[in-house]
Amino acid sequence: MFSKSFVVALLFFAAFNSIAQSAYTEKDKKDFYSGVFNGCSDRQKQGEANKALKEGVTDELCSCVAETATRNVFGDMDFQIALSRNDKLGAKRIIDKNMSPDNAVSMFNSCMVKLEKKYGSKENLFAEKSNAKLSEKIGLTGDSRDRKSTRLNSS
């Protein structure tokens, strides 16, 4: 079928490509994570519920949302292809698809469920009993999202 040297060359190429791709996207991943985390934090701090949350809960929630968003976007093969081609419009389209309002609310809710399990119940997330509602608009648009200048946002 395939010669041994062809298989070795293919494995070498795959390993090299993986290493190069990881190095290529690591700064982008960090910047993207920071943008989502900061946007989420800004949005949550505007809501009345944040004042009632136990210390650190908002940061845990936003960290979970940012990790999930980063994993979803950077795990999207079309996004990786757009990055490798320096296709900013294509990359933005993939980000918009992964960060649509429905997907953002789904990520938020998934993270809330994780925190509820960690803390034992939704009520345990709050310092005091409260009827306040956490914002589901996690700040993925506007100044919070665009605050950091990344390679994807720069001209």
mmCIF file with all atom_site columns, C-alpha atoms in Angstrom:
data_model
loop_
_atom_site.group_PDB
_atom_site.id
_atom_site.type_symbol
_atom_site.label_atom_id
_atom_site.label_alt_id
_atom_site.label_comp_id
_atom_site.label_asym_id
_atom_site.label_entity_id
_atom_site.label_seq_id
_atom_site.pdbx_PDB_ins_code
_atom_site.Cartn_x
_atom_site.Cartn_y
_atom_site.Cartn_z
_atom_site.occupancy
_atom_site.B_iso_or_equiv
_atom_site.pdbx_formal_charge
_atom_site.auth_seq_id
_atom_site.auth_comp_id
_atom_site.auth_asym_id
_atom_site.auth_atom_id
_atom_site.pdbx_PDB_model_num
ATOM 1   C CA . MET A 1 1   ? 0.000   0.000  0.000  1.00 0.00 ? 1   MET A CA 1
ATOM 2   C CA . PHE A 1 2   ? 2.076   2.904  1.321  1.00 0.00 ? 2   PHE A CA 1
ATOM 3   C CA . SER A 1 3   ? 5.809   2.837  1.657  1.00 0.00 ? 3   SER A CA 1
ATOM 4   C CA . LYS A 1 4   ? 7.308   3.100  5.115  1.00 0.00 ? 4   LYS A CA 1
ATOM 5   C CA . SER A 1 5   ? 9.034   6.385  4.233  1.00 0.00 ? 5   SER A CA 1
ATOM 6   C CA . PHE A 1 6   ? 5.735   7.866  3.010  1.00 0.00 ? 6   PHE A CA 1
ATOM 7   C CA . VAL A 1 7   ? 4.025   7.002  6.312  1.00 0.00 ? 7   VAL A CA 1
ATOM 8   C CA . VAL A 1 8   ? 6.955   8.418  8.321  1.00 0.00 ? 8   VAL A CA 1
ATOM 9   C CA . ALA A 1 9   ? 6.886   11.617 6.240  1.00 0.00 ? 9   ALA A CA 1
ATOM 10  C CA . LEU A 1 10  ? 3.130   11.896 6.701  1.00 0.00 ? 10  LEU A CA 1
ATOM 11  C CA . LEU A 1 11  ? 3.432   11.447 10.476 1.00 0.00 ? 11  LEU A CA 1
ATOM 12  C CA . PHE A 1 12  ? 6.257   13.997 10.628 1.00 0.00 ? 12  PHE A CA 1
ATOM 13  C CA . PHE A 1 13  ? 4.200   16.494 8.624  1.00 0.00 ? 13  PHE A CA 1
ATOM 14  C CA . ALA A 1 14  ? 1.151   15.966 10.856 1.00 0.00 ? 14  ALA A CA 1
ATOM 15  C CA . ALA A 1 15  ? 3.205   16.424 14.030 1.00 0.00 ? 15  ALA A CA 1
ATOM 16  C CA . PHE A 1 16  ? 4.977   19.513 12.655 1.00 0.00 ? 16  PHE A CA 1
ATOM 17  C CA . ASN A 1 17  ? 1.689   20.990 11.440 1.00 0.00 ? 17  ASN A CA 1
ATOM 18  C CA . SER A 1 18  ? 0.093   20.404 14.849 1.00 0.00 ? 18  SER A CA 1
ATOM 19  C CA . ILE A 1 19  ? 2.982   22.101 16.672 1.00 0.00 ? 19  ILE A CA 1
ATOM 20  C CA . ALA A 1 20  ? 2.999   25.025 14.238 1.00 0.00 ? 20  ALA A CA 1
ATOM 21  C CA . GLN A 1 21  ? -0.765  25.389 14.485 1.00 0.00 ? 21  GLN A CA 1
ATOM 22  C CA . SER A 1 22  ? -0.679  25.380 18.293 1.00 0.00 ? 22  SER A CA 1
ATOM 23  C CA . ALA A 1 23  ? 2.006   28.055 18.389 1.00 0.00 ? 23  ALA A CA 1
ATOM 24  C CA . TYR A 1 24  ? 0.149   30.026 15.741 1.00 0.00 ? 24  TYR A CA 1
ATOM 25  C CA . THR A 1 25  ? -3.143  30.163 17.660 1.00 0.00 ? 25  THR A CA 1
ATOM 26  C CA . GLU A 1 26  ? -2.028  30.306 21.297 1.00 0.00 ? 26  GLU A CA 1
ATOM 27  C CA . LYS A 1 27  ? -1.919  34.131 21.493 1.00 0.00 ? 27  LYS A CA 1
ATOM 28  C CA . ASP A 1 28  ? -5.214  34.348 19.615 1.00 0.00 ? 28  ASP A CA 1
ATOM 29  C CA . LYS A 1 29  ? -6.769  31.876 22.050 1.00 0.00 ? 29  LYS A CA 1
ATOM 30  C CA . LYS A 1 30  ? -5.538  33.875 25.031 1.00 0.00 ? 30  LYS A CA 1
ATOM 31  C CA . ASP A 1 31  ? -6.802  37.159 23.569 1.00 0.00 ? 31  ASP A CA 1
ATOM 32  C CA . PHE A 1 32  ? -10.149 35.610 22.632 1.00 0.00 ? 32  PHE A CA 1
ATOM 33  C CA . TYR A 1 33  ? -10.563 34.095 26.113 1.00 0.00 ? 33  TYR A CA 1
ATOM 34  C CA . SER A 1 34  ? -9.732  37.454 27.716 1.00 0.00 ? 34  SER A CA 1
ATOM 35  C CA . GLY A 1 35  ? -12.219 39.283 25.499 1.00 0.00 ? 35  GLY A CA 1
ATOM 36  C CA . VAL A 1 36  ? -15.043 36.885 26.333 1.00 0.00 ? 36  VAL A CA 1
ATOM 37  C CA . PHE A 1 37  ? -14.139 36.824 30.043 1.00 0.00 ? 37  PHE A CA 1
ATOM 38  C CA . ASN A 1 38  ? -13.977 40.641 30.269 1.00 0.00 ? 38  ASN A CA 1
ATOM 39  C CA . GLY A 1 39  ? -17.208 41.048 28.307 1.00 0.00 ? 39  GLY A CA 1
ATOM 40  C CA . CYS A 1 40  ? -18.993 38.566 30.549 1.00 0.00 ? 40  CYS A CA 1
ATOM 41  C CA . SER A 1 41  ? -17.620 40.217 33.704 1.00 0.00 ? 41  SER A CA 1
ATOM 42  C CA . ASP A 1 42  ? -18.601 43.690 32.522 1.00 0.00 ? 42  ASP A CA 1
ATOM 43  C CA . ARG A 1 43  ? -22.122 42.542 31.703 1.00 0.00 ? 43  ARG A CA 1
ATOM 44  C CA . GLN A 1 44  ? -22.629 40.627 34.935 1.00 0.00 ? 44  GLN A CA 1
ATOM 45  C CA . LYS A 1 45  ? -21.351 43.525 37.067 1.00 0.00 ? 45  LYS A CA 1
ATOM 46  C CA . GLN A 1 46  ? -24.014 45.757 35.524 1.00 0.00 ? 46  GLN A CA 1
ATOM 47  C CA . GLY A 1 47  ? -26.762 43.474 36.839 1.00 0.00 ? 47  GLY A CA 1
ATOM 48  C CA . GLU A 1 48  ? -28.263 43.656 40.298 1.00 0.00 ? 48  GLU A CA 1
ATOM 49  C CA . ALA A 1 49  ? -27.735 39.924 40.838 1.00 0.00 ? 49  ALA A CA 1
ATOM 50  C CA . ASN A 1 50  ? -23.957 40.295 40.946 1.00 0.00 ? 50  ASN A CA 1
ATOM 51  C CA . LYS A 1 51  ? -24.207 42.295 44.169 1.00 0.00 ? 51  LYS A CA 1
ATOM 52  C CA . ALA A 1 52  ? -25.972 39.356 45.802 1.00 0.00 ? 52  ALA A CA 1
ATOM 53  C CA . LEU A 1 53  ? -23.586 36.634 44.547 1.00 0.00 ? 53  LEU A CA 1
ATOM 54  C CA . LYS A 1 54  ? -20.980 35.095 46.782 1.00 0.00 ? 54  LYS A CA 1
ATOM 55  C CA . GLU A 1 55  ? -17.521 36.486 46.196 1.00 0.00 ? 55  GLU A CA 1
ATOM 56  C CA . GLY A 1 56  ? -15.830 34.868 43.217 1.00 0.00 ? 56  GLY A CA 1
ATOM 57  C CA . VAL A 1 57  ? -18.951 33.330 41.655 1.00 0.00 ? 57  VAL A CA 1
ATOM 58  C CA . THR A 1 58  ? -19.064 35.849 38.803 1.00 0.00 ? 58  THR A CA 1
ATOM 59  C CA . ASP A 1 59  ? -15.410 35.171 37.977 1.00 0.00 ? 59  ASP A CA 1
ATOM 60  C CA . GLU A 1 60  ? -16.030 31.398 38.008 1.00 0.00 ? 60  GLU A CA 1
ATOM 61  C CA . LEU A 1 61  ? -19.074 31.810 35.785 1.00 0.00 ? 61  LEU A CA 1
ATOM 62  C CA . CYS A 1 62  ? -17.286 34.050 33.303 1.00 0.00 ? 62  CYS A CA 1
ATOM 63  C CA . SER A 1 63  ? -14.220 31.805 33.300 1.00 0.00 ? 63  SER A CA 1
ATOM 64  C CA . CYS A 1 64  ? -16.413 28.829 32.412 1.00 0.00 ? 64  CYS A CA 1
ATOM 65  C CA . VAL A 1 65  ? -18.171 30.787 29.647 1.00 0.00 ? 65  VAL A CA 1
ATOM 66  C CA . ALA A 1 66  ? -14.835 32.027 28.243 1.00 0.00 ? 66  ALA A CA 1
ATOM 67  C CA . GLU A 1 67  ? -13.282 28.532 28.345 1.00 0.00 ? 67  GLU A CA 1
ATOM 68  C CA . THR A 1 68  ? -16.304 27.015 26.608 1.00 0.00 ? 68  THR A CA 1
ATOM 69  C CA . ALA A 1 69  ? -16.450 29.750 23.959 1.00 0.00 ? 69  ALA A CA 1
ATOM 70  C CA . THR A 1 70  ? -12.714 29.493 23.279 1.00 0.00 ? 70  THR A CA 1
ATOM 71  C CA . ARG A 1 71  ? -12.882 25.701 23.006 1.00 0.00 ? 71  ARG A CA 1
ATOM 72  C CA . ASN A 1 72  ? -15.891 25.901 20.649 1.00 0.00 ? 72  ASN A CA 1
ATOM 73  C CA . VAL A 1 73  ? -14.451 28.575 18.361 1.00 0.00 ? 73  VAL A CA 1
ATOM 74  C CA . PHE A 1 74  ? -10.859 27.320 18.201 1.00 0.00 ? 74  PHE A CA 1
ATOM 75  C CA . GLY A 1 75  ? -12.059 23.729 17.912 1.00 0.00 ? 75  GLY A CA 1
ATOM 76  C CA . ASP A 1 76  ? -14.026 24.608 14.780 1.00 0.00 ? 76  ASP A CA 1
ATOM 77  C CA . MET A 1 77  ? -12.051 23.319 11.794 1.00 0.00 ? 77  MET A CA 1
ATOM 78  C CA . ASP A 1 78  ? -13.436 26.076 9.540  1.00 0.00 ? 78  ASP A CA 1
ATOM 79  C CA . PHE A 1 79  ? -12.065 28.637 12.017 1.00 0.00 ? 79  PHE A CA 1
ATOM 80  C CA . GLN A 1 80  ? -8.646  26.971 11.940 1.00 0.00 ? 80  GLN A CA 1
ATOM 81  C CA . ILE A 1 81  ? -8.688  27.052 8.141  1.00 0.00 ? 81  ILE A CA 1
ATOM 82  C CA . ALA A 1 82  ? -9.675  30.735 8.149  1.00 0.00 ? 82  ALA A CA 1
ATOM 83  C CA . LEU A 1 83  ? -6.832  31.493 10.598 1.00 0.00 ? 83  LEU A CA 1
ATOM 84  C CA . SER A 1 84  ? -4.289  29.643 8.507  1.00 0.00 ? 84  SER A CA 1
ATOM 85  C CA . ARG A 1 85  ? -5.383  31.621 5.446  1.00 0.00 ? 85  ARG A CA 1
ATOM 86  C CA . ASN A 1 86  ? -5.474  34.891 7.416  1.00 0.00 ? 86  ASN A CA 1
ATOM 87  C CA . ASP A 1 87  ? -9.114  35.153 6.307  1.00 0.00 ? 87  ASP A CA 1
ATOM 88  C CA . LYS A 1 88  ? -10.427 37.690 8.835  1.00 0.00 ? 88  LYS A CA 1
ATOM 89  C CA . LEU A 1 89  ? -13.926 37.758 7.371  1.00 0.00 ? 89  LEU A CA 1
ATOM 90  C CA . GLY A 1 90  ? -14.136 33.963 7.391  1.00 0.00 ? 90  GLY A CA 1
ATOM 91  C CA . ALA A 1 91  ? -12.867 33.831 10.991 1.00 0.00 ? 91  ALA A CA 1
ATOM 92  C CA . LYS A 1 92  ? -15.405 36.477 12.042 1.00 0.00 ? 92  LYS A CA 1
ATOM 93  C CA . ARG A 1 93  ? -18.202 34.489 10.404 1.00 0.00 ? 93  ARG A CA 1
ATOM 94  C CA . ILE A 1 94  ? -17.228 31.386 12.401 1.00 0.00 ? 94  ILE A CA 1
ATOM 95  C CA . ILE A 1 95  ? -16.997 33.397 15.630 1.00 0.00 ? 95  ILE A CA 1
ATOM 96  C CA . ASP A 1 96  ? -20.428 34.902 14.962 1.00 0.00 ? 96  ASP A CA 1
ATOM 97  C CA . LYS A 1 97  ? -21.858 31.436 14.300 1.00 0.00 ? 97  LYS A CA 1
ATOM 98  C CA . ASN A 1 98  ? -20.379 29.973 17.494 1.00 0.00 ? 98  ASN A CA 1
ATOM 99  C CA . MET A 1 99  ? -21.262 33.036 19.571 1.00 0.00 ? 99  MET A CA 1
ATOM 100 C CA . SER A 1 100 ? -24.817 33.520 18.311 1.00 0.00 ? 100 SER A CA 1
ATOM 101 C CA . PRO A 1 101 ? -27.297 34.609 21.002 1.00 0.00 ? 101 PRO A CA 1
ATOM 102 C CA . ASP A 1 102 ? -28.719 31.078 21.253 1.00 0.00 ? 102 ASP A CA 1
ATOM 103 C CA . ASN A 1 103 ? -25.254 29.513 21.607 1.00 0.00 ? 103 ASN A CA 1
ATOM 104 C CA . ALA A 1 104 ? -24.171 32.177 24.123 1.00 0.00 ? 104 ALA A CA 1
ATOM 105 C CA . VAL A 1 105 ? -27.239 31.555 26.303 1.00 0.00 ? 105 VAL A CA 1
ATOM 106 C CA . SER A 1 106 ? -26.654 27.812 26.042 1.00 0.00 ? 106 SER A CA 1
ATOM 107 C CA . MET A 1 107 ? -23.024 28.223 27.201 1.00 0.00 ? 107 MET A CA 1
ATOM 108 C CA . PHE A 1 108 ? -24.133 30.509 30.031 1.00 0.00 ? 108 PHE A CA 1
ATOM 109 C CA . ASN A 1 109 ? -26.800 28.056 31.186 1.00 0.00 ? 109 ASN A CA 1
ATOM 110 C CA . SER A 1 110 ? -24.386 25.119 30.983 1.00 0.00 ? 110 SER A CA 1
ATOM 111 C CA . CYS A 1 111 ? -21.908 27.004 33.156 1.00 0.00 ? 111 CYS A CA 1
ATOM 112 C CA . MET A 1 112 ? -24.643 27.909 35.637 1.00 0.00 ? 112 MET A CA 1
ATOM 113 C CA . VAL A 1 113 ? -25.550 24.214 35.938 1.00 0.00 ? 113 VAL A CA 1
ATOM 114 C CA . LYS A 1 114 ? -21.883 23.389 36.630 1.00 0.00 ? 114 LYS A CA 1
ATOM 115 C CA . LEU A 1 115 ? -21.744 26.069 39.331 1.00 0.00 ? 115 LEU A CA 1
ATOM 116 C CA . GLU A 1 116 ? -25.034 24.903 40.850 1.00 0.00 ? 116 GLU A CA 1
ATOM 117 C CA . LYS A 1 117 ? -23.577 21.384 41.122 1.00 0.00 ? 117 LYS A CA 1
ATOM 118 C CA . LYS A 1 118 ? -20.349 22.733 42.610 1.00 0.00 ? 118 LYS A CA 1
ATOM 119 C CA . TYR A 1 119 ? -22.167 24.861 45.187 1.00 0.00 ? 119 TYR A CA 1
ATOM 120 C CA . GLY A 1 120 ? -24.964 22.361 45.821 1.00 0.00 ? 120 GLY A CA 1
ATOM 121 C CA . SER A 1 121 ? -27.837 24.494 44.512 1.00 0.00 ? 121 SER A CA 1
ATOM 122 C CA . LYS A 1 122 ? -28.650 27.765 42.791 1.00 0.00 ? 122 LYS A CA 1
ATOM 123 C CA . GLU A 1 123 ? -29.495 29.324 46.149 1.00 0.00 ? 123 GLU A CA 1
ATOM 124 C CA . ASN A 1 124 ? -25.965 28.587 47.401 1.00 0.00 ? 124 ASN A CA 1
ATOM 125 C CA . LEU A 1 125 ? -24.521 30.853 44.698 1.00 0.00 ? 125 LEU A CA 1
ATOM 126 C CA . PHE A 1 126 ? -25.903 33.867 46.514 1.00 0.00 ? 126 PHE A CA 1
ATOM 127 C CA . ALA A 1 127 ? -24.541 35.436 49.698 1.00 0.00 ? 127 ALA A CA 1
ATOM 128 C CA . GLU A 1 128 ? -28.104 36.168 50.807 1.00 0.00 ? 128 GLU A CA 1
ATOM 129 C CA . LYS A 1 129 ? -31.475 35.017 49.602 1.00 0.00 ? 129 LYS A CA 1
ATOM 130 C CA . SER A 1 130 ? -32.270 37.024 46.491 1.00 0.00 ? 130 SER A CA 1
ATOM 131 C CA . ASN A 1 131 ? -34.764 37.152 43.657 1.00 0.00 ? 131 ASN A CA 1
ATOM 132 C CA . ALA A 1 132 ? -32.249 38.878 41.379 1.00 0.00 ? 132 ALA A CA 1
ATOM 133 C CA . LYS A 1 133 ? -31.714 37.350 37.951 1.00 0.00 ? 133 LYS A CA 1
ATOM 134 C CA . LEU A 1 134 ? -28.281 36.971 36.368 1.00 0.00 ? 134 LEU A CA 1
ATOM 135 C CA . SER A 1 135 ? -27.954 38.584 32.974 1.00 0.00 ? 135 SER A CA 1
ATOM 136 C CA . GLU A 1 136 ? -27.942 36.150 30.058 1.00 0.00 ? 136 GLU A CA 1
ATOM 137 C CA . LYS A 1 137 ? -26.419 38.854 27.850 1.00 0.00 ? 137 LYS A CA 1
ATOM 138 C CA . ILE A 1 138 ? -22.816 38.038 28.538 1.00 0.00 ? 138 ILE A CA 1
ATOM 139 C CA . GLY A 1 139 ? -21.244 41.016 26.806 1.00 0.00 ? 139 GLY A CA 1
ATOM 140 C CA . LEU A 1 140 ? -20.064 39.407 23.604 1.00 0.00 ? 140 LEU A CA 1
ATOM 141 C CA . THR A 1 141 ? -20.643 42.508 21.520 1.00 0.00 ? 141 THR A CA 1
ATOM 142 C CA . GLY A 1 142 ? -19.585 46.132 21.647 1.00 0.00 ? 142 GLY A CA 1
ATOM 143 C CA . ASP A 1 143 ? -16.677 47.641 23.542 1.00 0.00 ? 143 ASP A CA 1
ATOM 144 C CA . SER A 1 144 ? -16.074 44.629 25.775 1.00 0.00 ? 144 SER A CA 1
ATOM 145 C CA . ARG A 1 145 ? -15.566 42.299 22.837 1.00 0.00 ? 145 ARG A CA 1
ATOM 146 C CA . ASP A 1 146 ? -13.509 44.751 20.834 1.00 0.00 ? 146 ASP A CA 1
ATOM 147 C CA . ARG A 1 147 ? -11.430 46.138 23.708 1.00 0.00 ? 147 ARG A CA 1
ATOM 148 C CA . LYS A 1 148 ? -8.319  44.094 22.970 1.00 0.00 ? 148 LYS A CA 1
ATOM 149 C CA . SER A 1 149 ? -6.705  44.485 19.621 1.00 0.00 ? 149 SER A CA 1
ATOM 150 C CA . THR A 1 150 ? -6.045  41.032 18.263 1.00 0.00 ? 150 THR A CA 1
ATOM 151 C CA . ARG A 1 151 ? -4.707  39.887 14.956 1.00 0.00 ? 151 ARG A CA 1
ATOM 152 C CA . LEU A 1 152 ? -8.275  39.070 13.938 1.00 0.00 ? 152 LEU A CA 1
ATOM 153 C CA . ASN A 1 153 ? -9.521  42.580 14.733 1.00 0.00 ? 153 ASN A CA 1
ATOM 154 C CA . SER A 1 154 ? -6.522  44.547 13.504 1.00 0.00 ? 154 SER A CA 1
ATOM 155 C CA . SER A 1 155 ? -6.222  45.760 9.984  1.00 0.00 ? 155 SER A CA 1
#
